């Protein structure tokens, strides 16, 4: 236990690999508010609806807290017998840095002493600075930029989602093993993509691959996204600097990107597209159902390649899938009730989910959200049982990394 606390919030590599023990700054539990956490979730895009999988992700974070309260170890055995009294504040970051700060302020105003979230790195980075100032530990479930591994800048930040230092290396390895020597990239201009592209560039140089051109666009701006695709065209129509295209984009920008690429003939042979997990296959189906992708365009995306680190083969993931299939839209709606904090629309609308959704595969990112919420719940319980001498941030980070949480859904490093 002492060893786990000493290693709290340390980057997994190379610091731990070298056996070094980083210095931890002690953090005393807040006596009155230690059992309230804020879920800073990606529920809308600046108030507009996102694919409903994000409602499922929210339900799964809430499920972890419910399991902690009931001492239910069916997904994570360490929760068995916990009987936590943890409360939650449910807030929507609206996928936006400024709105994320607003949500964080609401969390603080409503007595939260820890954070589950945020999702986008572009939100977690600015929040990381104020969380440090306010001594507010946070465990993110989707923020992957390597910048957040800087423990001098973000000593209170942990994550259950893998860092892009690893996933970018996997992407370059796949491209190299397929025999390509050149590739181009279309990238959203935000903290996540900047970190991912820096890691890709380093790995590409080390592997002898040439990144011919990077064309960037503004998040949520269809015109900017279309221009970014056009920006790859060089020397004439339908000629690009490389026919292998790496796409770093979120769900909201896909219609403009793919429609423009189709107009330029870039979705046909000899082009090959690759992407990390900044969007999901289910997003494309949701965009088709919403009329934002045509059936013809959707059909051309059938061979789209995605390369990312997955935990689906783990025993914990099988338990997570079983828990998903026991849920219903009504039970998800009930999980959101009883929270503290602002009344009114917080973006959570589990009624968008259907019974058929729970018969299908769960959202993979939801497994990371479940782990993040479970890590916070276990840390708070440790803090409460140890009185004011407990180190909440240490426990949260160690649990997120799997040192205390021996059976998480996915064994992923914090930091």
Coordinates of C-alpha atoms in Angstrom, one line a residue:
X1 CA 0.0 0.0 0.0
X2 CA 2.8 2.5 0.9
X3 CA 4.5 1.7 -2.4
X4 CA 1.3 2.3 -4.3
X5 CA 0.9 5.7 -2.6
X6 CA 4.6 6.6 -3.3
X7 CA 4.0 5.9 -7.0
X8 CA 0.9 8.0 -7.3
X9 CA 0.5 10.1 -10.4
X10 CA 3.8 9.0 -11.8
X11 CA 4.2 8.5 -15.5
X12 CA 4.3 4.8 -16.3
X13 CA 7.4 5.0 -18.5
X14 CA 10.3 5.5 -18.2
X15 CA 10.0 6.6 -14.5
X16 CA 8.4 3.4 -13.2
X17 CA 10.4 1.2 -15.5
X18 CA 13.6 2.5 -14.0
X19 CA 12.2 1.8 -10.5
X20 CA 12.3 5.4 -9.4
X21 CA 10.0 6.8 -6.8
X22 CA 8.7 10.3 -7.6
X23 CA 8.1 12.7 -4.8
X24 CA 4.4 13.0 -3.8
X25 CA 2.9 16.2 -2.4
X26 CA 0.6 15.1 0.5
X27 CA -3.1 15.9 0.1
X28 CA -5.4 15.9 3.1
X29 CA -9.0 14.8 2.6
X30 CA -11.7 17.4 2.7
X31 CA -13.7 16.3 5.7
X32 CA -17.2 17.4 4.7
X33 CA -17.1 17.0 1.0
X34 CA -14.8 13.9 0.5
X35 CA -17.7 11.8 -0.7
X36 CA -18.9 13.8 -3.6
X37 CA -17.5 13.6 -7.1
X38 CA -18.4 15.5 -10.3
X39 CA -18.9 13.6 -13.6
X40 CA -17.7 16.0 -16.3
X41 CA -19.1 14.2 -19.3
X42 CA -19.2 14.7 -23.1
X43 CA -23.0 14.8 -23.5
X44 CA -23.5 17.4 -26.2
X45 CA -21.4 19.3 -28.8
X46 CA -21.9 22.9 -27.7
X47 CA -25.5 22.1 -26.9
X48 CA -26.2 20.0 -30.0
X49 CA -26.9 16.3 -29.8
X50 CA -24.0 13.9 -30.1
X51 CA -24.3 10.2 -31.2
X52 CA -26.2 8.4 -28.4
X53 CA -23.2 6.2 -27.5
X54 CA -22.1 9.1 -25.3
X55 CA -25.4 8.8 -23.3
X56 CA -24.3 5.1 -22.8
X57 CA -20.9 6.2 -21.6
X58 CA -22.5 8.5 -19.0
X59 CA -24.7 5.6 -17.9
X60 CA -21.7 3.4 -17.4
X61 CA -19.9 6.0 -15.2
X62 CA -23.1 6.3 -13.2
X63 CA -23.3 2.5 -13.0
X64 CA -19.8 2.3 -11.4
X65 CA -20.8 4.8 -8.7
X66 CA -24.0 2.8 -8.1
X67 CA -22.0 -0.4 -7.8
X68 CA -19.7 1.3 -5.3
X69 CA -22.7 2.3 -3.2
X70 CA -24.1 -1.2 -3.3
X71 CA -20.8 -3.0 -2.9
X72 CA -21.4 -4.8 -6.2
X73 CA -18.2 -6.4 -7.4
X74 CA -19.7 -8.0 -10.5
X75 CA -17.5 -5.9 -12.8
X76 CA -14.6 -4.9 -10.6
X77 CA -14.2 -7.3 -7.6
X78 CA -12.6 -4.6 -5.4
X79 CA -16.0 -2.9 -5.2
X80 CA -17.5 -5.9 -3.5
X81 CA -18.7 -4.9 0.0
X82 CA -17.6 -1.3 -0.4
X83 CA -20.9 0.2 0.5
X84 CA -19.8 3.7 -0.4
X85 CA -21.9 6.8 0.3
X86 CA -20.5 8.7 -2.7
X87 CA -22.7 11.3 -4.3
X88 CA -22.4 12.7 -7.8
X89 CA -22.8 15.9 -9.6
X90 CA -23.6 15.3 -13.3
X91 CA -22.4 18.0 -15.7
X92 CA -22.0 18.5 -19.4
X93 CA -18.7 19.9 -20.7
X94 CA -20.4 20.5 -24.1
X95 CA -17.2 19.2 -25.8
X96 CA -15.8 22.7 -25.4
X97 CA -12.9 24.1 -23.3
X98 CA -14.7 27.2 -22.1
X99 CA -17.9 25.2 -21.3
X100 CA -15.7 22.7 -19.5
X101 CA -14.4 25.4 -17.2
X102 CA -18.0 26.5 -16.6
X103 CA -18.9 22.9 -15.7
X104 CA -15.9 22.7 -13.4
X105 CA -16.9 25.8 -11.6
X106 CA -20.4 24.3 -11.1
X107 CA -18.8 21.2 -9.7
X108 CA -16.8 23.2 -7.2
X109 CA -19.9 25.3 -6.2
X110 CA -21.8 22.1 -5.5
X111 CA -19.2 20.6 -3.2
X112 CA -17.3 18.1 -5.4
X113 CA -13.9 17.1 -4.1
X114 CA -12.9 15.0 -7.1
X115 CA -13.6 14.8 -10.8
X116 CA -14.3 12.0 -13.2
X117 CA -13.4 13.5 -16.6
X118 CA -13.1 15.3 -18.8
X119 CA -13.4 13.5 -22.1
X120 CA -11.6 15.6 -24.7
X121 CA -7.9 16.5 -24.0
X122 CA -8.8 20.0 -25.2
X123 CA -11.0 20.3 -22.1
X124 CA -8.8 18.3 -19.6
X125 CA -5.6 20.4 -20.3
X126 CA -7.0 23.8 -19.2
X127 CA -8.9 22.1 -16.3
X128 CA -5.7 20.5 -15.2
X129 CA -4.2 23.9 -14.3
X130 CA -7.1 24.9 -12.1
X131 CA -7.4 21.4 -10.6
X132 CA -3.8 21.8 -9.5
X133 CA -4.5 25.2 -8.0
X134 CA -7.7 24.0 -6.3
X135 CA -6.2 20.6 -5.2
X136 CA -8.8 18.7 -7.1
X137 CA -7.9 15.2 -8.2
X138 CA -9.2 14.1 -11.6
X139 CA -9.3 10.8 -13.4
X140 CA -10.1 11.1 -17.1
X141 CA -11.6 8.4 -19.3
X142 CA -10.8 9.6 -22.8
X143 CA -8.1 12.3 -22.6
X144 CA -5.1 10.9 -24.3
X145 CA -2.6 13.7 -25.1
X146 CA 0.9 12.9 -23.8
X147 CA 1.1 16.5 -22.5
X148 CA -1.1 15.5 -19.6
X149 CA 1.6 13.1 -18.5
X150 CA 3.7 16.0 -17.3
X151 CA 3.5 15.6 -13.5
X152 CA 5.1 18.9 -12.8
X153 CA 2.2 20.7 -14.6
X154 CA -0.6 18.2 -13.9
X155 CA 0.2 16.5 -10.5
X156 CA -3.5 15.8 -9.8
X157 CA -4.4 14.3 -13.1
X158 CA -4.7 10.5 -13.8
X159 CA -6.3 8.6 -16.7
X160 CA -7.7 5.2 -17.4
X161 CA -7.4 5.7 -21.2
X162 CA -4.1 5.0 -22.8
X163 CA -1.7 7.8 -23.7
X164 CA -1.2 8.6 -27.4
X165 CA 2.5 8.0 -26.9
X166 CA 1.6 4.4 -27.2
X167 CA -1.3 4.5 -29.7
X168 CA 0.6 6.8 -32.1
X169 CA 3.5 4.3 -32.1
X170 CA 1.1 1.5 -32.9
X171 CA -0.3 3.5 -35.8
X172 CA 3.1 4.1 -37.3
X173 CA 4.1 0.5 -36.9
X174 CA 1.1 -0.6 -38.9
X175 CA 1.8 1.9 -41.7
X176 CA 5.5 0.7 -41.8
X177 CA 4.6 -2.9 -41.8
X178 CA 2.2 -2.4 -44.8
X179 CA 5.2 -1.2 -46.7
X180 CA 4.3 2.5 -47.2
X181 CA 6.9 5.1 -47.2
X182 CA 4.8 8.3 -47.3
X183 CA 1.6 9.5 -45.8
X184 CA -0.4 12.7 -45.2
X185 CA -2.6 13.8 -42.4
X186 CA -5.8 15.7 -41.8
X187 CA -6.0 16.8 -38.2
X188 CA -8.3 18.8 -36.0
X189 CA -6.3 21.7 -34.3
X190 CA -6.6 20.9 -30.6
X191 CA -4.6 19.6 -27.7
X192 CA -5.4 16.0 -28.4
X193 CA -4.5 16.1 -32.1
X194 CA -1.4 18.2 -31.5
X195 CA 0.0 15.7 -29.1
X196 CA -1.0 12.7 -31.2
X197 CA 0.7 14.2 -34.3
X198 CA 3.8 15.0 -32.4
X199 CA 4.1 11.4 -31.3
X200 CA 3.3 10.2 -34.9
X201 CA 6.0 12.5 -36.3
X202 CA 8.6 11.2 -33.9
X203 CA 7.8 7.6 -34.5
X204 CA 7.6 8.1 -38.3
X205 CA 11.1 9.7 -38.4
X206 CA 12.5 6.8 -36.3
X207 CA 10.9 4.3 -38.7
X208 CA 12.0 5.9 -41.9
X209 CA 8.5 7.1 -42.9
X210 CA 7.9 10.5 -44.4
X211 CA 4.9 12.6 -43.3
X212 CA 4.4 14.6 -46.5
X213 CA 1.8 17.1 -45.4
X214 CA -0.5 17.9 -42.5
X215 CA -3.6 19.9 -43.1
X216 CA -5.5 21.2 -40.0
X217 CA -9.0 22.4 -39.3
X218 CA -11.0 24.0 -36.5
X219 CA -13.2 21.7 -34.4
X220 CA -16.9 21.9 -35.2
X221 CA -16.3 24.1 -38.3
X222 CA -17.6 22.3 -41.5
X223 CA -16.0 24.8 -43.9
X224 CA -12.7 24.6 -42.1
X225 CA -12.8 20.8 -42.3
X226 CA -13.6 20.8 -46.0
X227 CA -10.7 23.2 -46.7
X228 CA -8.4 20.9 -44.8
X229 CA -9.3 18.0 -47.1
X230 CA -8.8 20.2 -50.1
X231 CA -5.5 21.3 -48.6
X232 CA -4.0 17.9 -49.3
X233 CA -4.5 18.4 -53.1
X234 CA -1.3 19.4 -54.7
X235 CA -0.5 20.0 -58.4
X236 CA -4.0 19.4 -59.8
X237 CA -7.3 17.8 -59.0
X238 CA -7.3 14.5 -57.3
X239 CA -3.6 14.4 -56.8
X240 CA -2.3 14.3 -53.3
X241 CA 1.2 14.1 -51.8
X242 CA 0.5 10.6 -50.6
X243 CA -2.4 8.3 -51.1
X244 CA -2.3 7.1 -47.5
X245 CA -4.3 9.5 -45.3
X246 CA -4.2 9.6 -41.5
X247 CA -7.4 11.3 -40.2
X248 CA -7.5 12.7 -36.7
X249 CA -11.1 14.0 -36.2
X250 CA -14.1 13.8 -34.0
X251 CA -17.6 12.7 -34.9
X252 CA -19.0 16.2 -35.5
X253 CA -16.5 16.9 -38.3
X254 CA -16.9 13.7 -40.2
X255 CA -19.7 14.6 -42.6
X256 CA -17.8 17.6 -44.1
X257 CA -14.5 15.7 -44.3
X258 CA -15.9 12.6 -46.0
X259 CA -18.2 14.5 -48.4
X260 CA -15.3 16.6 -49.6
X261 CA -13.0 13.6 -49.9
X262 CA -15.6 11.9 -52.0
X263 CA -15.9 14.8 -54.3
X264 CA -12.2 14.7 -54.8
X265 CA -12.2 11.0 -55.5
X266 CA -10.2 10.3 -52.3
X267 CA -12.4 7.5 -51.0
X268 CA -11.8 5.3 -54.0
X269 CA -8.7 3.3 -55.0
X270 CA -5.7 3.9 -54.6
X271 CA -6.4 5.8 -51.4
X272 CA -6.2 4.3 -48.0
X273 CA -7.5 6.0 -44.9
X274 CA -6.5 5.4 -41.3
X275 CA -7.7 6.8 -38.0
X276 CA -7.2 6.4 -34.2
X277 CA -10.1 6.1 -31.9
X278 CA -11.2 9.8 -32.0
X279 CA -14.4 8.5 -33.4
X280 CA -16.1 5.1 -33.5
X281 CA -17.8 2.9 -36.1
X282 CA -21.1 3.5 -34.4
X283 CA -20.7 7.2 -35.1
X284 CA -20.9 6.6 -38.8
X285 CA -24.1 4.6 -38.4
X286 CA -25.5 7.4 -36.3
X287 CA -24.6 10.0 -38.9
X288 CA -26.2 7.8 -41.6
X289 CA -29.4 7.5 -39.5
X290 CA -29.4 11.3 -39.0
X291 CA -29.1 12.0 -42.7
X292 CA -25.7 13.5 -42.4
X293 CA -24.1 10.8 -44.5
X294 CA -25.7 9.4 -47.6
X295 CA -26.0 5.6 -48.1
X296 CA -23.6 5.7 -50.9
X297 CA -21.0 7.6 -48.9
X298 CA -21.5 5.4 -45.9
X299 CA -20.9 2.3 -48.2
X300 CA -17.5 3.7 -49.2
X301 CA -16.4 3.8 -45.6
X302 CA -16.7 0.1 -45.1
X303 CA -13.0 -0.5 -45.5
X304 CA -11.9 2.4 -43.3
X305 CA -9.0 1.4 -41.1
X306 CA -8.7 2.2 -37.4
X307 CA -5.7 1.5 -35.2
X308 CA -5.8 1.9 -31.5
X309 CA -5.1 0.1 -28.2
X310 CA -8.1 -2.0 -27.0
X311 CA -8.8 -3.9 -23.9
X312 CA -11.6 -6.1 -25.3
X313 CA -9.7 -9.3 -24.8
X314 CA -9.4 -8.9 -21.1
X315 CA -11.5 -10.8 -18.5
X316 CA -12.6 -7.5 -17.0
X317 CA -14.1 -6.5 -20.4
X318 CA -16.2 -9.6 -20.5
X319 CA -17.6 -8.7 -17.1
X320 CA -18.2 -5.2 -18.3
X321 CA -20.1 -6.5 -21.4
X322 CA -22.3 -8.6 -19.2
X323 CA -23.2 -5.6 -17.0
X324 CA -24.0 -3.5 -20.1
X325 CA -26.5 -6.2 -21.3
X326 CA -28.3 -6.0 -18.0
X327 CA -29.1 -2.3 -18.4
X328 CA -32.2 -0.7 -19.9
X329 CA -33.0 2.9 -20.9
X330 CA -35.1 3.1 -17.8
X331 CA -32.4 1.9 -15.5
X332 CA -29.9 4.3 -17.0
X333 CA -32.4 7.1 -16.5
X334 CA -32.8 6.1 -12.9
X335 CA -29.0 6.1 -12.3
X336 CA -28.9 9.7 -13.3
X337 CA -31.6 10.7 -10.8
X338 CA -30.7 11.6 -7.2
X339 CA -27.6 13.5 -8.0
X340 CA -26.8 16.9 -6.4
X341 CA -26.1 20.1 -8.1
X342 CA -27.8 22.3 -10.8
X343 CA -31.3 21.5 -11.8
X344 CA -32.5 21.6 -15.4
X345 CA -31.1 20.1 -18.6
X346 CA -27.6 18.8 -18.0
X347 CA -27.4 17.0 -21.3
X348 CA -28.1 13.5 -19.9
X349 CA -31.0 11.9 -21.8
X350 CA -30.8 8.1 -21.5
X351 CA -34.2 7.9 -23.2
X352 CA -32.3 8.2 -26.5
X353 CA -31.0 4.7 -25.8
X354 CA -33.2 1.7 -26.9
X355 CA -33.5 -1.8 -25.6
X356 CA -31.7 -2.9 -28.8
X357 CA -28.6 -0.9 -27.9
X358 CA -28.1 -3.0 -24.8
X359 CA -28.3 -6.2 -26.8
X360 CA -25.5 -5.0 -29.0
X361 CA -21.8 -4.3 -28.0
X362 CA -21.2 -1.6 -25.3
X363 CA -19.3 1.5 -26.1
X364 CA -15.7 0.7 -25.6
X365 CA -14.9 4.1 -24.1
X366 CA -17.6 3.4 -21.5
X367 CA -15.3 0.8 -20.0
X368 CA -12.7 3.5 -19.3
X369 CA -15.5 5.7 -17.8
X370 CA -16.5 2.9 -15.6
X371 CA -12.9 2.4 -14.4
X372 CA -12.4 6.1 -13.8
X373 CA -15.5 6.4 -11.6
X374 CA -14.6 3.2 -9.8
X375 CA -11.1 4.5 -9.1
X376 CA -12.5 7.7 -7.6
X377 CA -15.0 5.8 -5.5
X378 CA -12.3 3.5 -4.1
X379 CA -10.0 6.5 -3.4
X380 CA -12.7 8.3 -1.6
X381 CA -13.6 5.3 0.5
X382 CA -9.9 4.9 1.4
X383 CA -9.7 8.6 2.3
X384 CA -12.8 8.4 4.5
X385 CA -11.7 5.3 6.3
X386 CA -8.3 6.8 7.0
X387 CA -9.6 10.1 8.3
X388 CA -8.0 13.3 7.3
X389 CA -4.6 11.6 6.9
X390 CA -5.8 9.8 3.8
X391 CA -4.3 10.8 0.5
X392 CA -7.2 11.0 -2.0
X393 CA -5.2 11.9 -5.0
X394 CA -2.6 9.2 -4.3
X395 CA -5.3 6.5 -4.0
X396 CA -7.2 7.8 -7.1
X397 CA -4.1 7.6 -9.3
X398 CA -2.9 4.3 -7.9
X399 CA -6.4 2.8 -8.5
X400 CA -6.6 4.2 -12.0
X401 CA -3.3 2.6 -12.8
X402 CA -4.4 -0.7 -11.4
X403 CA -2.1 -0.9 -8.4
X404 CA -5.0 -0.9 -6.0
X405 CA -7.6 -1.8 -8.6
X406 CA -6.2 -5.2 -9.4
X407 CA -9.2 -6.2 -11.6
X408 CA -10.2 -3.1 -13.6
X409 CA -12.0 -3.4 -16.9
X410 CA -8.7 -2.5 -18.6
X411 CA -5.2 -2.4 -17.2
X412 CA -4.1 1.1 -18.4
X413 CA -1.5 3.4 -16.9
X414 CA -2.3 6.7 -15.3
X415 CA -0.2 9.7 -16.3

